[in-house]
Each structure stands twice: as structure tokens, then as C-alpha cells.
Coordinates of C-alpha atoms in Angstrom, one line a residue:
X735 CA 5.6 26.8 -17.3
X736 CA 2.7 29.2 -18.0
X737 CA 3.3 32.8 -18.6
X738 CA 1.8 35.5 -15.8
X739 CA -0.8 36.5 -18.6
X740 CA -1.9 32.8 -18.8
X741 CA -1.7 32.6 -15.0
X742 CA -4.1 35.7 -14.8
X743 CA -5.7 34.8 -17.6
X744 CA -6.9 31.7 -15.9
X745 CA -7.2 33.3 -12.5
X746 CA -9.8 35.5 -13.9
X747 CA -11.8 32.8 -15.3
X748 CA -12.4 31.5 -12.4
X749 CA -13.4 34.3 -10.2
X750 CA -10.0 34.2 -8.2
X751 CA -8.7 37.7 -9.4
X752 CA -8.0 38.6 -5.9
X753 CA -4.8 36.5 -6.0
X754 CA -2.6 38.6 -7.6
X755 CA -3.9 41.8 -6.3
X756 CA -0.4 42.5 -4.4
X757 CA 1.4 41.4 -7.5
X758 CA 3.0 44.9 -8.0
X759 CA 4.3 44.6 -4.4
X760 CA 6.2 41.5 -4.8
X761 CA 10.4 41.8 -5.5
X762 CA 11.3 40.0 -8.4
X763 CA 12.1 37.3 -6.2
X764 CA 9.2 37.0 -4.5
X765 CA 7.3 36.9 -7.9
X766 CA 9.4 34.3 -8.9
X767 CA 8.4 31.9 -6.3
X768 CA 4.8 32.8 -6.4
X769 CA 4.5 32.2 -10.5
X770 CA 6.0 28.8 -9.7
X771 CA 3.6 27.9 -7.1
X772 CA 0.5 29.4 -9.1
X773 CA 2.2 27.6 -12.1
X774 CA 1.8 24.1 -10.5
X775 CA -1.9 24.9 -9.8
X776 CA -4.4 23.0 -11.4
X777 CA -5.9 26.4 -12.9
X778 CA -8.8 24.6 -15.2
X779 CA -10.5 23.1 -11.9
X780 CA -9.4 25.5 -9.1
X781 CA -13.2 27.1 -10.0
X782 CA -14.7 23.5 -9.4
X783 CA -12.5 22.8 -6.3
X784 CA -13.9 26.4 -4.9
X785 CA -17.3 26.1 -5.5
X786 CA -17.1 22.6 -4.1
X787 CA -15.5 23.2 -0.8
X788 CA -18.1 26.3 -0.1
X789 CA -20.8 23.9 -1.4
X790 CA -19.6 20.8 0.9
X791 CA -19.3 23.1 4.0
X792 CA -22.8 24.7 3.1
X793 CA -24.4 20.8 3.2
X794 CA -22.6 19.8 6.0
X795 CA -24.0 22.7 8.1
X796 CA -27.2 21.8 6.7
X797 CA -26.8 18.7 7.5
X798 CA -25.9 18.9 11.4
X799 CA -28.7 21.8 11.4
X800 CA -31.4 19.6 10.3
X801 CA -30.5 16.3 12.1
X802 CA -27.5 16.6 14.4
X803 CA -28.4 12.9 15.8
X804 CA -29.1 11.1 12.8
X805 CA -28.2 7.7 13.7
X806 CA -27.2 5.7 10.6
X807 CA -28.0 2.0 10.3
X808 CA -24.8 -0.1 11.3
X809 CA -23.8 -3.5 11.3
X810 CA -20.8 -4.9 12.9
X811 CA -18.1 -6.7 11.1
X812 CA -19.3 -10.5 10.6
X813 CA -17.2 -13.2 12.1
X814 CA -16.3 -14.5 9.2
X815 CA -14.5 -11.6 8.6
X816 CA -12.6 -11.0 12.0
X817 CA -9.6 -12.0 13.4
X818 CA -8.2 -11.4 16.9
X819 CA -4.7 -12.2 18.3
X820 CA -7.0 -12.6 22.0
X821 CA -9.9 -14.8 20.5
X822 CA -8.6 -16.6 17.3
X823 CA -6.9 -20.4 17.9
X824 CA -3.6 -19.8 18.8
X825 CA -2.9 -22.6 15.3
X826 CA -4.5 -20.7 13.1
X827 CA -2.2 -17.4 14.6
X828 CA 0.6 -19.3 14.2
X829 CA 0.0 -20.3 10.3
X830 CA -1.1 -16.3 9.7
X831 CA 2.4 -15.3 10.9
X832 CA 4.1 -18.1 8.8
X833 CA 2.4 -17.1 6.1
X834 CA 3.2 -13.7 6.8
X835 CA 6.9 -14.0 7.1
X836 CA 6.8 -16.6 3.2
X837 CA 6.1 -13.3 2.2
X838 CA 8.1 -11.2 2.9
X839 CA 10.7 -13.2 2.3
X840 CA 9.7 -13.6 -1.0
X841 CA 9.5 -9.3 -1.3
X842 CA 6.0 -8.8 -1.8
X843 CA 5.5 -7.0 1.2
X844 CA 6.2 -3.0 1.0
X845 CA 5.4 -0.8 3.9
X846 CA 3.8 2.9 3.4
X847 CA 4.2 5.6 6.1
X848 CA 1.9 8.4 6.1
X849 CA 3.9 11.4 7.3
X850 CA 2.7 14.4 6.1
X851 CA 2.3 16.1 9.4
X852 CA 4.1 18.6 11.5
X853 CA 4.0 18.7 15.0
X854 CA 2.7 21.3 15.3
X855 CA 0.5 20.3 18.3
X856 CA 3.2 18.9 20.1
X857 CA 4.5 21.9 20.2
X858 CA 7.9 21.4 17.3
X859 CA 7.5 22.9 13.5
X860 CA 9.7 19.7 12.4
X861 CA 8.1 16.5 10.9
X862 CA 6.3 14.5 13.8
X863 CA 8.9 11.1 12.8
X864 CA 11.7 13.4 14.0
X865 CA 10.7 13.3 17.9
X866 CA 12.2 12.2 20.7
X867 CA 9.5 11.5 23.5
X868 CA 12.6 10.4 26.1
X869 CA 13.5 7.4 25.7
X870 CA 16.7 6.5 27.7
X871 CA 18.6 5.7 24.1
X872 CA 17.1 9.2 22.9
X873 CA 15.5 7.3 19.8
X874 CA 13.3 9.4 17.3
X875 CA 10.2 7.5 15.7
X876 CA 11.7 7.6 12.5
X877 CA 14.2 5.6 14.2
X878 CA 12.6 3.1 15.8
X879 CA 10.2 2.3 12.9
X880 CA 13.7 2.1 10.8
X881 CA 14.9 -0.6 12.9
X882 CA 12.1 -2.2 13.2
X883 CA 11.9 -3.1 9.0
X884 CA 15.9 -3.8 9.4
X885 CA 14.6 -6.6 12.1
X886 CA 11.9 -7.9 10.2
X887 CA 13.4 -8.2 7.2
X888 CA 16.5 -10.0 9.2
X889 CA 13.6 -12.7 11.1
X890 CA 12.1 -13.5 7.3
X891 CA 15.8 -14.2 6.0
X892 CA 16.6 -16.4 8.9
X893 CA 13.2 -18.5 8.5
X894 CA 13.4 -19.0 4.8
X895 CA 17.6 -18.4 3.9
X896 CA 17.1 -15.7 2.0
X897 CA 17.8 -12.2 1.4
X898 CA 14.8 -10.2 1.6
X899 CA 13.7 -6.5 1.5
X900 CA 10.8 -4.7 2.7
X901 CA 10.6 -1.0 0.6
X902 CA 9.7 1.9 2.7
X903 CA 7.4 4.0 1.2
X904 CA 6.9 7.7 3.0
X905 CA 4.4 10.0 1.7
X906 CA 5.6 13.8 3.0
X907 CA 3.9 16.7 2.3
X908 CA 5.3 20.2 1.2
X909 CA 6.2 21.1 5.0
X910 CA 7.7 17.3 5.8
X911 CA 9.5 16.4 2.3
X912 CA 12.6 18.1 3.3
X913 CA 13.5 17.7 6.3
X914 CA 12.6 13.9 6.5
X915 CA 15.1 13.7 3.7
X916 CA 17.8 15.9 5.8
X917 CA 17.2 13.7 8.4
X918 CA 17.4 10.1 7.2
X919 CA 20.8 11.9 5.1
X920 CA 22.1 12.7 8.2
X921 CA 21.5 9.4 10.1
X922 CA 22.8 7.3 7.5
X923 CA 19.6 5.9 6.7
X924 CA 19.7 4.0 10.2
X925 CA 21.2 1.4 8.6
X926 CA 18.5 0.9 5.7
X927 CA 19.5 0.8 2.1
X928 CA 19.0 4.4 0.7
X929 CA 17.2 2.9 -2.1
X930 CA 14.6 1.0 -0.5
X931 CA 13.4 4.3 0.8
X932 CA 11.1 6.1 -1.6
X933 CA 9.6 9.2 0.3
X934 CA 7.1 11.1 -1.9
X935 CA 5.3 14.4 -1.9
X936 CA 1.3 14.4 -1.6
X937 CA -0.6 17.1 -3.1
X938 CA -1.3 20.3 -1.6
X939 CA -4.9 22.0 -2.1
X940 CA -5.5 25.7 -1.7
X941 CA -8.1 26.7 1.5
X942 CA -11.0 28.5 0.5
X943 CA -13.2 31.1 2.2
X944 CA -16.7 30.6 3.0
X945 CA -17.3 32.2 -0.1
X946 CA -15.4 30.2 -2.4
X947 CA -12.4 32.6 -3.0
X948 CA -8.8 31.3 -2.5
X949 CA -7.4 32.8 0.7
X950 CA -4.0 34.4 0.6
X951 CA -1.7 33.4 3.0
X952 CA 0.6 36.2 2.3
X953 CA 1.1 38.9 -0.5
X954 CA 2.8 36.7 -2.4
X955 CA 1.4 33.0 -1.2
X956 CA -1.3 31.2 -1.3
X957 CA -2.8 29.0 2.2
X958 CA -2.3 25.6 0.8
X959 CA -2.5 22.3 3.1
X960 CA -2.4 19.1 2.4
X961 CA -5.0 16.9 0.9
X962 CA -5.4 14.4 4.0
X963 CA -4.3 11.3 4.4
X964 CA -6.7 10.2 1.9
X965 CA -4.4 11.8 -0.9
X966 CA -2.5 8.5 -0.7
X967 CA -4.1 7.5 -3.8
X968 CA -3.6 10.4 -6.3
X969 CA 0.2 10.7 -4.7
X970 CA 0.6 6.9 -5.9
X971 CA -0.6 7.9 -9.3
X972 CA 1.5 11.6 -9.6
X973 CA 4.6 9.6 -8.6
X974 CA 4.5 6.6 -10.5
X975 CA 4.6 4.5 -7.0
X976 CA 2.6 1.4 -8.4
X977 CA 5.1 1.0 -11.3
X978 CA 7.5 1.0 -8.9
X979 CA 5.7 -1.6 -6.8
X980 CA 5.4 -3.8 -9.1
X981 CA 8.9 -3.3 -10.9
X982 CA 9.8 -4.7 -7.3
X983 CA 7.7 -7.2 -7.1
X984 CA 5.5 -6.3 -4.6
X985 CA 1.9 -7.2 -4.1
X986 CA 1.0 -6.3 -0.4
X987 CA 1.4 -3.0 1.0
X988 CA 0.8 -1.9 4.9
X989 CA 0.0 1.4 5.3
X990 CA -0.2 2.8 8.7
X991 CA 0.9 6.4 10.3
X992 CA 3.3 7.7 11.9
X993 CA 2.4 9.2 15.4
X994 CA 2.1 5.3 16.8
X995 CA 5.5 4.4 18.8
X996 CA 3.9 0.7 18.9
X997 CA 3.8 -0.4 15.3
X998 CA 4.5 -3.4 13.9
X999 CA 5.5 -2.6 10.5
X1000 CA 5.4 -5.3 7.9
X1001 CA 3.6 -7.2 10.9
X1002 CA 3.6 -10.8 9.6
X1003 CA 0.5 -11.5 11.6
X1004 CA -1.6 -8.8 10.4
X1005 CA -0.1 -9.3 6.4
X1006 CA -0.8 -13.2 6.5
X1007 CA -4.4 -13.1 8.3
X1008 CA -5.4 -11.0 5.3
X1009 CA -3.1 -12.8 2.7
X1010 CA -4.7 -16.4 3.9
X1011 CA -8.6 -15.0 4.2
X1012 CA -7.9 -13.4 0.0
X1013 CA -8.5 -9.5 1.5
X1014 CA -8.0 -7.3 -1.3
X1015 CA -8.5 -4.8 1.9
X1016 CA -7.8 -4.8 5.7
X1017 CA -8.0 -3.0 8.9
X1018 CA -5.7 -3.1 11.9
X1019 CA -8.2 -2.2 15.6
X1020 CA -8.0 -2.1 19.4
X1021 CA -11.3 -2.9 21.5
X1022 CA -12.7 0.6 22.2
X1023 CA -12.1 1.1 25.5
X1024 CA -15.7 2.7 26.6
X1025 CA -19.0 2.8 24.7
X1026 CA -18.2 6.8 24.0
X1027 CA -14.3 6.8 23.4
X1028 CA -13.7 9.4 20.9
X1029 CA -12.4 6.8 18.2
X1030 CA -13.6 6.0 15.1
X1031 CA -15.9 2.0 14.2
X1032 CA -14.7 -0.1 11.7
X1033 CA -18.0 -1.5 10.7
X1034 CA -20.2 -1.8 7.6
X1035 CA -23.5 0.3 6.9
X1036 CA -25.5 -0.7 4.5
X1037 CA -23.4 -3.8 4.0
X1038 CA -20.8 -2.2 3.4
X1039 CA -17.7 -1.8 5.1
X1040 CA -16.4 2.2 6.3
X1041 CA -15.1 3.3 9.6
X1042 CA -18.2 5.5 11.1
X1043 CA -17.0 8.5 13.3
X1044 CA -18.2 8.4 17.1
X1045 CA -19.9 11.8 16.7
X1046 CA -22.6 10.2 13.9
X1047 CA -23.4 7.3 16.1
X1048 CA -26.1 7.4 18.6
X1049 CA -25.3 6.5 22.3
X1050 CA -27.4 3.9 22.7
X1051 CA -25.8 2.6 19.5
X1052 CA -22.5 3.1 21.0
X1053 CA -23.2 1.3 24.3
X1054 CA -25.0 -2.1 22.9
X1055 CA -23.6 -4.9 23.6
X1056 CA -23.5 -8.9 22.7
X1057 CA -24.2 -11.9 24.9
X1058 CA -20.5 -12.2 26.5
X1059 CA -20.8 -8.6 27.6
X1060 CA -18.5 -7.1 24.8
X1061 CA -19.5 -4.1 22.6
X1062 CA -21.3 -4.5 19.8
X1063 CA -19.7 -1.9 17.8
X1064 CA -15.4 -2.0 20.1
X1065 CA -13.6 -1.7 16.5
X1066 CA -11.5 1.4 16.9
X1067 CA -9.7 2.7 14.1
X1068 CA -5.8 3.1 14.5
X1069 CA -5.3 4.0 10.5
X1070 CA -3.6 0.7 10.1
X1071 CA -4.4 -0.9 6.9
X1072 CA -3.4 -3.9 4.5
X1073 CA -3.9 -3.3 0.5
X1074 CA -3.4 -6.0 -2.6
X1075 CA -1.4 -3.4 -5.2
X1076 CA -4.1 -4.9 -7.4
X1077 CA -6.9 -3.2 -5.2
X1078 CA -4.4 0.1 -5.0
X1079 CA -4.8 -0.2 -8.8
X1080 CA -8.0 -0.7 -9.1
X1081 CA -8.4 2.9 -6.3
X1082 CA -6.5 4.6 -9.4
X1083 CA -7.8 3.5 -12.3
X1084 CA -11.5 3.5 -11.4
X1085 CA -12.5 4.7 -7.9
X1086 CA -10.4 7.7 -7.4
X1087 CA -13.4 10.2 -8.2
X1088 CA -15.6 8.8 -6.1
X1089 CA -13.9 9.4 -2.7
X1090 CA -15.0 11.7 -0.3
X1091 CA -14.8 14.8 0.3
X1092 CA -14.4 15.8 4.2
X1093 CA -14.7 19.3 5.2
X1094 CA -12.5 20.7 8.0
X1095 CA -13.6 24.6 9.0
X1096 CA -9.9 26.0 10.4
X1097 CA -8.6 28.9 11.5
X1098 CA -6.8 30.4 8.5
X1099 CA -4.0 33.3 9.1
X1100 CA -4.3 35.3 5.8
X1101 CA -3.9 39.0 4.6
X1102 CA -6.9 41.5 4.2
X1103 CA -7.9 43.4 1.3
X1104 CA -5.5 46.3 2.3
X1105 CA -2.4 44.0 2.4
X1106 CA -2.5 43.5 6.2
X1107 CA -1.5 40.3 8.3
X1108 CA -4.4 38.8 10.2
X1109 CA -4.7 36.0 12.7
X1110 CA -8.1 35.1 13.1
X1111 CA -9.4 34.1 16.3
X1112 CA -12.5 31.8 14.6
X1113 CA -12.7 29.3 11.7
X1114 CA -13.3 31.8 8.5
X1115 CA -11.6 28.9 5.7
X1116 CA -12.3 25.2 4.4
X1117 CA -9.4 22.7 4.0
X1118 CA -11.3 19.6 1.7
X1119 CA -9.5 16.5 2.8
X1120 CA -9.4 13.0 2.1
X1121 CA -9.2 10.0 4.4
X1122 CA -6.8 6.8 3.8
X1123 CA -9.5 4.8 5.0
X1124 CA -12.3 6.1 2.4
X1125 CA -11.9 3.3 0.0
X1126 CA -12.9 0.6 2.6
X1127 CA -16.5 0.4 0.4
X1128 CA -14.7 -0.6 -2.7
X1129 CA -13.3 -3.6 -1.5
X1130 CA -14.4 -7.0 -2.6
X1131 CA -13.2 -8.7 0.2
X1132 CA -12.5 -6.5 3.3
X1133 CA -11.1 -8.0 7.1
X1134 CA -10.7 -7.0 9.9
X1135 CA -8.1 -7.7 12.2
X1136 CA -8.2 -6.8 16.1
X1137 CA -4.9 -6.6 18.6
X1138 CA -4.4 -5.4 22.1
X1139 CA -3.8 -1.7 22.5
X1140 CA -1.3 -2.3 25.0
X1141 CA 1.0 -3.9 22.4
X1142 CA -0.1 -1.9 19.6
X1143 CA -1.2 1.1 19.8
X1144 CA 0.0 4.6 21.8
X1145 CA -0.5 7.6 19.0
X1146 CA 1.4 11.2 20.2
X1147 CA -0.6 13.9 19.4
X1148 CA -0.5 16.1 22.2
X1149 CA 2.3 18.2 24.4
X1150 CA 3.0 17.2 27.6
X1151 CA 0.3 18.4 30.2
X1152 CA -2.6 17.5 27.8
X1153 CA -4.7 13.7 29.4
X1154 CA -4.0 11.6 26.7
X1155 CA -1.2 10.8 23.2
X1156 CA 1.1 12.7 24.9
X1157 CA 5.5 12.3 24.6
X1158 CA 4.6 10.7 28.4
X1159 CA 2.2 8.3 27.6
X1160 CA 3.8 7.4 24.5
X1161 CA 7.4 6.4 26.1
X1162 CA 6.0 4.7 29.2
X1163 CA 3.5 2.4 26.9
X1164 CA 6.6 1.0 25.1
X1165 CA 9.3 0.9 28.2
X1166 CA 6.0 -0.8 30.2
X1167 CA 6.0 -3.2 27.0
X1168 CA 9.4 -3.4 27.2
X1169 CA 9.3 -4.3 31.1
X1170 CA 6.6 -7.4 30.1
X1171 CA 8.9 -8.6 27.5
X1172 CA 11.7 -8.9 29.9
X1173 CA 9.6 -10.7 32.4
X1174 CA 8.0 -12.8 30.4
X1175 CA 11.5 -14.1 29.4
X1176 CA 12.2 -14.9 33.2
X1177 CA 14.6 -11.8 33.8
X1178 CA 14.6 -10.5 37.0
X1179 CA 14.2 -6.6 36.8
X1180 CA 16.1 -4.7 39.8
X1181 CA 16.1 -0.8 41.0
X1182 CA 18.9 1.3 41.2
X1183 CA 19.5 0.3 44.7
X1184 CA 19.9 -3.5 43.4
X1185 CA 16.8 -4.7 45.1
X1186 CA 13.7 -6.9 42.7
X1187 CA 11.3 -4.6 41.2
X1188 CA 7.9 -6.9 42.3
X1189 CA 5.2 -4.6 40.7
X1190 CA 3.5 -5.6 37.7
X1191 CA 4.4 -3.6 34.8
X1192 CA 1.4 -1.8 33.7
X1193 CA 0.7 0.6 30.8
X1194 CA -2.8 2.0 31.9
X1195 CA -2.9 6.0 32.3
X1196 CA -1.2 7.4 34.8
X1197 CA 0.8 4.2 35.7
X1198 CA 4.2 4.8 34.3
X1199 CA 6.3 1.2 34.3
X1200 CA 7.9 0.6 37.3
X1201 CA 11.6 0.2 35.9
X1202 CA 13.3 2.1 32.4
X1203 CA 13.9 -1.1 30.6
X1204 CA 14.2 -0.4 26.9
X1205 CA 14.8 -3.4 24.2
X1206 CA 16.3 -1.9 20.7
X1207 CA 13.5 -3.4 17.5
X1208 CA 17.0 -4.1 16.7
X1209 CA 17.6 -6.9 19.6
X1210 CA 13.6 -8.0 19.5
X1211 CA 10.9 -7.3 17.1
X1212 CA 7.9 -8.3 19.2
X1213 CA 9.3 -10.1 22.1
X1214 CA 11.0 -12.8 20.3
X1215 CA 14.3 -14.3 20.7
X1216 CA 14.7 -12.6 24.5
X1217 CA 14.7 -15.9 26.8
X1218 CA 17.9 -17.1 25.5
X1219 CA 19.2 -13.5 26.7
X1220 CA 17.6 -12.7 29.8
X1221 CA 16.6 -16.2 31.7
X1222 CA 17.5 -16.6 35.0
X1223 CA 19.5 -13.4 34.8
X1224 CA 18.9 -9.7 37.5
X1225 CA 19.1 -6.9 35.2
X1226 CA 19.4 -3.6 37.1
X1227 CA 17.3 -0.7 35.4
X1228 CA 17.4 1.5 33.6
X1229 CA 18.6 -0.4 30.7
X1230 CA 18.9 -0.4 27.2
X1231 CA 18.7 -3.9 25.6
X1232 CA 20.7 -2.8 22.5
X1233 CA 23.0 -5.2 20.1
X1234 CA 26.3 -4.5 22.2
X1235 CA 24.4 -5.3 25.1
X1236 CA 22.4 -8.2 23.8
X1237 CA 26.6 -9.7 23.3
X1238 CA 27.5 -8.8 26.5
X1239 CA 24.8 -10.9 27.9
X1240 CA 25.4 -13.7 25.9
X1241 CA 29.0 -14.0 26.9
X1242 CA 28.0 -13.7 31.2

């Protein structure tokens, strides 16, 4: 570890002196922890990162000054390149999934779970994985994605007779590492082999003022946050992750976050759509739901594929659309995403400089000049962040693959009381997906009262499901493997479909 003269040494080269200013202040302890965190600094380019980040916030104000409705020139994603679980023959669906499942069962599939995030917006300073949005078996997300993998893997042994495992990777950041790891210690790793579970720090970057000086969280701290989820690829690289890939023998990796209670982990859909079309690069979508939905577009711009924000395309861009009525431009963005290790690889080795910088103007608490704590009420820093989704234009053969939101896709973002991603609308889209499972399987769903439950189940806004009917991933990944269970039979709600239950069913 560097000495405190280095430290300053370097400090003062770079036109941060300001950083130890309280230094005299500090207990011994206190310095202690502060040397360390200075000490794993990268002090030769904490200059460059500074002048950067003031520089990148300077253009991008220039930027939305000069031309705040630049439209840029967009093409969709050919049809050569799509798939869609509504509009693709149901054979060719069918030999995507098998293909999907040989994999797996063969371990080449890994899953990666981007989970660097607090939630803090939800209102809990504990990793976002670790919430319960009420369901009526009180199951966390962490949980539910667990069992999901557990299920998966079990359906791929079943298929092909063999044992198989899909590795869970977890990138955590400096505020998540710890308790995730206290959490899946605690919950016996729901059942998952410790081992199979690599979680993994991603790299924290100092906020800057508009200025280009470090800002000082406390007297002895700096504000650091995390890179973005576009700090995937430099976390793989600090932590040896594509060694371990391929010591496993994997060579497909789906990447998607954690805030969705929907996701398919490992889907064996999604994996062998891109597997069979050679994709070195894929993206999971919902149809947007209006021409301005805040949501990102999967589409390509200058022939090349990116996902375009909705505030850099013009309206009338937005709203076009083909012969059949649909929008031109309806691929939203969920951050799901297929990779070839190879192409993760190749990210490393030869792209990893070339991604893009992302400014983000926040509100920064920090200390003044005279050592007091101040919250400010405006943005006065710049977090630079990366997006997972930035290496989309280095891919040599990039698909796209569309499914319904209703089935896929319900983030939680918000608290309760906000309109949309809340804990609300996150439970009721899976019990409401839940309730169409059971039906579809010819169960007969009944109140408390004992008497049929005849409304549709629907998972639109403000519609909660009609009846608490919750299926453990444990009983049913996607629906599967429920008729033999629930045919013919009345199921008074609410109920939870888990293994014991499942039995108990079996026996009647």
C-alpha cells in the first residue's frame, strides 16, 4: 500500500489537494480507513478521470443548448434479425427452446445479475434483491430468481439425463457486496450450491464537481458511486470472471437486472434463438406500449445497432408506424441481454476504452471548505457511468428478441404511492400471471367464500388479479408441468402452489 507522502504526493499532482485538507482532524482510526480507500485509488489517472467528467458535462450542456431536438437518423432492427414469441412460427419457437435447454444441459449457459443497487428509491438502504413486495409466501427477489435457476437447471436434467449447472454470477457494488453475501449466508443459499454463486464487486468512481475537483463526502471520505451498470466489463477483467467462465466451461452468459420480478433466467428461449441465429450479442424487449413511453429503442443508427434513449428521438419519429399499424421503432429496452464469452472477451481485450462515457448531474451531500456537512438542494456533482448495453455496436452479429411484457417484464423502482414499478404493481403482475397459468391448466379458481372466481385475470395498471394464486419457480418455471396438477380441480384462493402443495394435489 502507498505511504500518506505518496498518497499526497500524488494528490497534489493532480490538482486534488483539497482531499486531505481535514487530514489533521481524523482519529487514527479514521485515517486508517481513509489511506486504504485513497490507497485503492487509481492516483495516476484520477487527473484524467476529473478533467473528463467536467469536460463530458461541459459538451453535454453544449450539446442540449445548441440542439435540444436533434433527431438522429434511425433504422429499425431488420427482420432478419428479430424474433418474437407473438409473431415467429410456433416450430421454429419450439427448436429455439430445445436448443436452448441442449445447452444448458451441457453447462455452457451462466447467468449474470446486475445488482449493484440500493433501494434507495423504494424507500430501504438494503440491496434491492432483498425485498419483499408481499407476496403471500413473503418471497424476496433474490429468492425467487434463486429458485428459478434451481428449476431450470432441474427441466434441462430431466430432458437430456444429466446433471447440469447454471453459475450465478452477481456483480454488487461497495454498498450491496455485503449484505447480499449475509443474506444468501443466512438463507442457505435457497438451496443453490454455494459455489455456483460468484458475487463480485464492480468498481467505484469518485464524483466530481463542476469544476473537476473530487468532492468529499466527509472529513475523512470521499463521494464514490458506482461505475453503472456498464462497469460489467472492467469488473469481469478485475476479478478474473472470464477465467472462471471458461474453467467451467461456459460459453453463453445472460445478463439481465435485478429489479424485474418476471425474469426468466437462463431462459431457454431467449439463449437458443440467439445460439441458433450465431449472435455473438442479444437483446431481450417488450412492444412499447405508446409512441412516447419513457423507455429506451433497441435499434441501429447508422447501421449499427445501440439502444437510442426516448428523450433523443423526435416525436414524429416515435409515433411512425408500418403497414399493420405497429410502431416502427416498439423495441423497449428491459437490460436483458445474451453474450458469447468470446464477444465478452473480445469487450476486454479490445473495446473496453472505447465505451461511453454517460454523465449523470446529482445532488451530492459533501462537506464545505470549513469542515461543515451540507445537503444540497440542486445537482452541484458528475457521477460518469457506463451502460451494460453500450457494447451493442461492437457486435458482429447482434439479435433481437421480443416477448410480451405481461409475462416478462414488471421492474420495481418506485415506493408504493408512485404510478408506475411500484412493490404493487410488481406483486399483482406475477400473482395475475400466476392466476393465467392456473387457468390455462383448466383449474377452477374460487374466493374465500368458495364461489368461481369468473373474471379474467388481468395484469394492466390498476387491475390487480382477481384471486392471490401464487405458483413457487420451484413447482413451475414458465407454466409448465401445471395441468397434470390442477385439471379439473377448484382451488380456493389465496394459494400458494409450493412443492408440499404440488404433493398434496397429486395424491387428491
Amino acid at each position: 500500500m502507498p505511504s500518506l507522502q505518496q498518497i499526497r504526493t500524488a494528490l497534489d499532482g493532480s490538482g486534488q489537494a483539497h482531499v486531505l485538507r481535514f487530514w489533521s482532524e481524523l482519529s487514527e482510526e479514521e485515517k486508517a480507513v481513509f489511506l486504504q480507500e485513497l490507497a485503492q485509488l487509481d492516483l495516476q489517472r484520477l487527473e484524467e478521470h476529473c478533467q473528463a467528467a467536467a469536460e463530458a458535462a461541459d459538451a453535454a450542456a453544449a450539446s442540449r443548448s445548441l440542439d435540444p431536438n436533434r433527431d438522429l437518423v434511425l433504422e429499425p432492427v431488420p427482420p432478419e434479425s428479430m424474433g418474437s414469441v407473438r409473431r415467429s412460427d410456433p416450430e421454429n419457437l419450439a427448436e429455439w427452446e430445445r436448443e436452448g435447454f441442449l445447452q444448458i444441459s451441457r453447462n455452457h449457459v451462466a447467468v449474470l445479475l446486475l445488482a449493484g443497487g440500493q433501494g434507495t428509491r423504494l424507500g430501504v438502504q438494503y440491496p434491492k434483491g432483498m425485498y419483499d413486495v408481499g407476496l403471500p409466501s413473503r418471497k424476496t427477489l433474490y429468492q425467487i430468481q434463486a429458485e428459478r435457476i434451481l428449476k431450470i437447471q432441474r427441466l434441462a436434467e430431466s430432458r437430456h439425463g444429466s446433471k447440469c449447472t447454471v453459475p450465478w454470477y452477481i456483480m454488487t457494488s461497495e454498498f450491496t457486496l455485503k449484505p447480499t453475501q449475509t443474506f444468501f449466508q443466512e438463507n442457505s443459499h435457497f438451496g443453490l450450491e454455494p459455489s455456483n454463486i460468484i458475487m463480485f464487486e464492480q468498481r467505484m468512481i469518485p464524483a466530481v464537481t463542476f469544476d473537476g475537483k473530487v468532492i468529499l463526502e466527509r472529513k475523512g471520505k470521499i463521494a464514490m458511486a458506482p461505475d453503472g451498470n456498464g462497469g460489467l466489463y472492467q469488473a469481469l477483467v478485475d476479478n478474473d470472471l472470464l477465467e472462471d467462465m471458461k474453467r467451467r466451461g461456459v460459453e453463453y452468459v445472460h445478463v439481465y437486472c435485478v429489479d424485474n420480478i418476471l425474469v426468466k433466467m437462463a431462459d431457454p428461449l431467449f439463449v437458443g434463438f440467439c445460439v441458433t441465429k450465431g449472435a455473438d450479442c442479444g437483446a431481450k424487449v417488450v412492444e412499447k406500449a405508446h409512441p412516447a413511453e419513457p423507455v429506451g429503442v433497441v435499434c441501429r443508427v447508422g447501421g449499427v445497432p445501440q439502444v437510442v434513449e426516448y428523450s433523443e428521438i423526435q416525436p414524429e419519429t416515435a409515433r411512425l408506424r408500418g403497414t399493420g399499424g405497429e410502431l416502427v421503432y416498439s423495441a423497449g429496452n428491459i437490460c436483458n441481454h445474451f453474450f458469447t464469452r468470446s464477444f465478452l472477451q473480445d469487450v476486454a481485450e479490445k473495446f473496453m476504452g472505447r465505451l461511453k462515457q454517460h454523465v449523470a448531474l446529482k445532488k451530492v451531500p459533501f462537506v464545505d471548505s470549513c469542515g461543515n456537512q451540507v445537503k444540497p438542494t440542486k445537482a452541484n456533482g458528475i457521477k460518469m457511468e457506463k451502460f451494460v448495453f453500450d457494447v451493442f455496436p461492437f457486435s458482429r452479429s447482434f439479435v433481437v428478441f421480443e416477448v410480451l411484457r405481461e409475462d416478462e417484464f414488471s421492474p420495481l423502482k418506485n415506493a408504493d404511492g408512485a404510478a408506475a414499478d411500484t412493490p404493487t404493481t410488481a406483486r399483482d403482475a406475477l400473482l395475475a400471471q400466476h392466476c393465467r397459468w392456473a387457468t390455462a391448466a383448466g383449474a377452477a379458481l374460487l374466493d374465500e367464500h368458495g364461489n368461481c372466481i369468473q373474471t379474467a385475470c388481468s395484469s394492466s395498471a390498476g387491475n390487480p388479479p382477481p384471486a392471490k394464486c401464487e405458483i413457487s419457480p420451484l413447482v413451475s418455471y414458465f407454466g409448465e408441468g401445471l395441468e397434470q396438477l390442477l385439471k379439473g380441480k377448484s382451488i380456493k384462493t389465496p394459494f400458494i402452489l409450493d412443492e408440499a402443495a404440488a404433493e398434496g394435489l397429486q395424491a387428491r
